[in-house]
Amino acid sequence: MISGKNFTVEPWHIRETSFDLDLLDEAESLFALSNGHIGMRGNLEEGEPHGLPGTYLNSYYEVRPLPYAEAGFGYPEAGQTLVNITNGKLIRLLVDDEPFDLRYGELLEHERVLDMRAGTLTRTADWRSPAGKQVRVVSTRLVSLAQRSVAAIEYTVEAVDEFARVTVQSELVANEQLPDSADDPRVAAVLDNPLEAVGHEHSEYGAILLHRTRISELLMAAAMTHDVEVPGRVEVTTGARTDWATTTVICGLRPGQKLRIVKYLAYGWSSLRSRPALRDQVAAALSGARYTGWEGLLESQREYLDEFWDSADVEVEGDPDSQQAVRFGLFHVLQASARAERRAIPGKGLTGTGYDGHAFWDTEGFVLPLLTYTAPYAAADALRWRASTLDLARERAAQLNLTGAAFPWRTIRGEECSAYWPAGTAAWHVNADIAMAFERYRVVTGDDSLEAECGLAVLVETARLWLSLGHHDRFGVWHVDGVTGPDEYTAVVRDNVFTNLMAAHNLRTAAEGCLRHPDRAEELGVTEAEMADWRTAADDAFIPFDDDLGVHPQCAGFTTLQEWDFVTNTTYPLLLHAPYVRLYPAQVIKQADLVLAMQWQSHAFTLEQKARNVDYYERRTTRDSSLSACTQAVMCAEVGHLELAHDYAYEAALIDLRDLHHNTRDGLHMASLAGAWTALVAGFGGLRDDDGVLSLDPRLPSGITRLRFRLRWRDFRITVDVNHENVTYTVRDGPHTAMTIRHGGEDLEISTDEPSTVAIKPREPLLPEPQQPPGREPLRRRLQQG
Ligand code: BGC
């Protein structure tokens, strides 16, 4: 676990105060920079030591085999995997004759700081070479949010106490050697040297390398150029070969003198454009970067982020860990999406190769709510990406003998890449999650145009899928069978409540959308009769309820399954220690499922049902998925277990800053990082929108004295400022002077004239705080008890 030893808790920075070789991989993920198009792990400039070198371009992938021990009809035949592209971060340094390498010589001081307002990663190293020469190396890097194809590094070397001859080699390296990751040799073969050289060129100060993936045939180009400043004589030369280009800078530095290099990088890829076109594209991007200059890039980065924080910031008083972590989450979610521009937002963003770089329902379910309220343009682009894959989803549905469109469980480009159908294809809810994200975008932004442009087709085709998946029984009840809900420890079941509620919502939303856009609906071949069928299925959808226990079974029969033995099975995550064939038939839950239904379809449950369901499912949930804690936070808060909710909020937020799932090295968990915002805003702020109204119902746990967050709602910008007694709603600006929200279940008019302060509505929990399975209490509680 990453402890507070090297990492300080500060509101706007992630600061590592000393170098720890054991945390190298994790720090590379935490310090990753991205704009949603380019991603760079926080690797050291000198390249070594490294955990996982990583530079990525969104949706630049290679096709890889999906090996099956036993094949089956309709199994996806090929997978997609994110490719490590040409590394432009490399800047090697030779001090006299010694390579600057933290494993040798003496590291007097080392600090890395991620500045979440500046959007930069700064590193300072005071190092004495084995031969006794001391230098100070300071680097600052950014991946530009303003100029999508551009990254840049300012690199300075200063001689501290005596003259030093320094040689800097600034490089582009393709096909760099990576630690082994794939277990299957067929997969490893594809990923070994994935880039085929197609061209290279250089000038005195820079170079361009062009490569192509072998199977997916995607062309990419990486380019660099440099500005060099140093007192006295300096020699600059550049050389290039197929997989490698180096600009070498040599000079002598007297004590106190500095060599300053600004390295500008540009990246691009295309499946269509020709070599010359792509070459020119990156050359132009590079010229643009140089024209803006280092200071200009810093300035535009800051401006972009100022605007983001102005609509997105969350202030948490009384809990500095959560304050830092929620900003860290917001920052990384923005990085993953800001300039993705109609490409997927992967589960790990562009911070590592975990999950092969795939996007899941994590995007629409967890990341987009945050973006819709804070950076709606990025949410719209992510939805456009999904819509752009509709034809592939139609093909997939047809392949499965279904009508409509079946979106993939995991993918980069749009094809299904999940090789395990019980927790992949059968998780049909992804389709309804996508539909819900379109609807939320429309409701929250008030912008119908995205629905007309591409959303309606998605709503219609997913509604068609539900109709072909579900059926009416002889009593006229509509069921969806053979389905897996969010909980991946219970698969291929009948009537998963979450799925049925979400499907019903999908069906109704499609019908309403068609009424809003009749012409478009006609083009899609929708008839009155079809819409009526959607509504009937939605109205007849079966929602099982266990009258005896007074709770909703997660799926039909769930509450009568065998209880899981939590006393004997104590090694988590269970998926690595217990067979699915034992997990499926038992009441053991990987992640919030029924509890998530109560957040996303809040109106479908009474407060008493929510309290009883939370109590029941808390006792059986392992939180083996990082997607769970944020939902548990929200629902525990709603039913009045505020302290427990705070513990879960903490877990969701600190998942990567403390490496709680022991896999931060593979990349950051975007859903959980977004969930940090959700836990605070939907948990302690009580935000809901599933009724089409902005509803808030704030209530704070004892450890947070004040919570202040910002939202956008239909061109209004609103600040919500909560303490233990009251909440102040401020409408900063908007298209009208007044708007109506719901506060604690009642309408409240708020206006731009003056802030409205109203009392918090306290809520006594109906039931005592529930227990979790032994050993699965939330982290902070465990630490306190220990
Ligand atoms: C979870 C899924 C999630 C995936 C990617 C799995 O462990 O169970 O719900 O989509 O991880 O984050």
Coordinates of C-alpha atoms and ligand atoms in Angstrom, one line a residue, residues 347-348 355 360-362 366 409 429 486-488 575 590-591 624-627 669 671, ligand 1:
G347 CA -11.5 1.8 -17.8
K348 CA -8.0 2.9 -17.0
Y355 CA -7.8 -4.5 -19.0
F360 CA -16.6 -1.0 -20.2
W361 CA -19.9 0.2 -18.8
D362 CA -17.6 2.0 -16.4
F366 CA -19.6 6.0 -13.6
W409 CA -19.1 -5.6 -22.7
H429 CA -27.3 -4.2 -18.9
P486 CA -23.5 -5.9 -12.3
D487 CA -22.6 -8.5 -9.7
E488 CA -20.3 -10.8 -11.5
L575 CA -12.5 -14.5 -7.9
K590 CA -18.9 -9.0 -5.9
Q591 CA -20.2 -5.5 -6.3
D624 CA -14.1 -7.3 -4.9
S625 CA -14.7 -4.8 -7.7
S626 CA -13.5 -1.2 -7.4
L627 CA -16.8 -0.1 -8.8
H669 CA -9.4 3.0 -11.8
A671 CA -14.8 4.5 -12.4
Ligands
BGC1 C1 -16.1 -5.3 -12.7 C2 -16.9 -4.8 -13.8 C3 -16.1 -3.6 -14.5 C4 -14.7 -4.1 -14.9 C5 -13.9 -3.0 -15.4 C6 -14.8 -5.8 -13.2 O1 -14.0 -6.2 -12.1 O2 -16.8 -6.4 -12.1 O3 -18.1 -4.3 -13.4 O4 -16.8 -3.1 -15.6 O5 -14.1 -4.7 -13.7 O6 -13.7 -2.0 -14.4

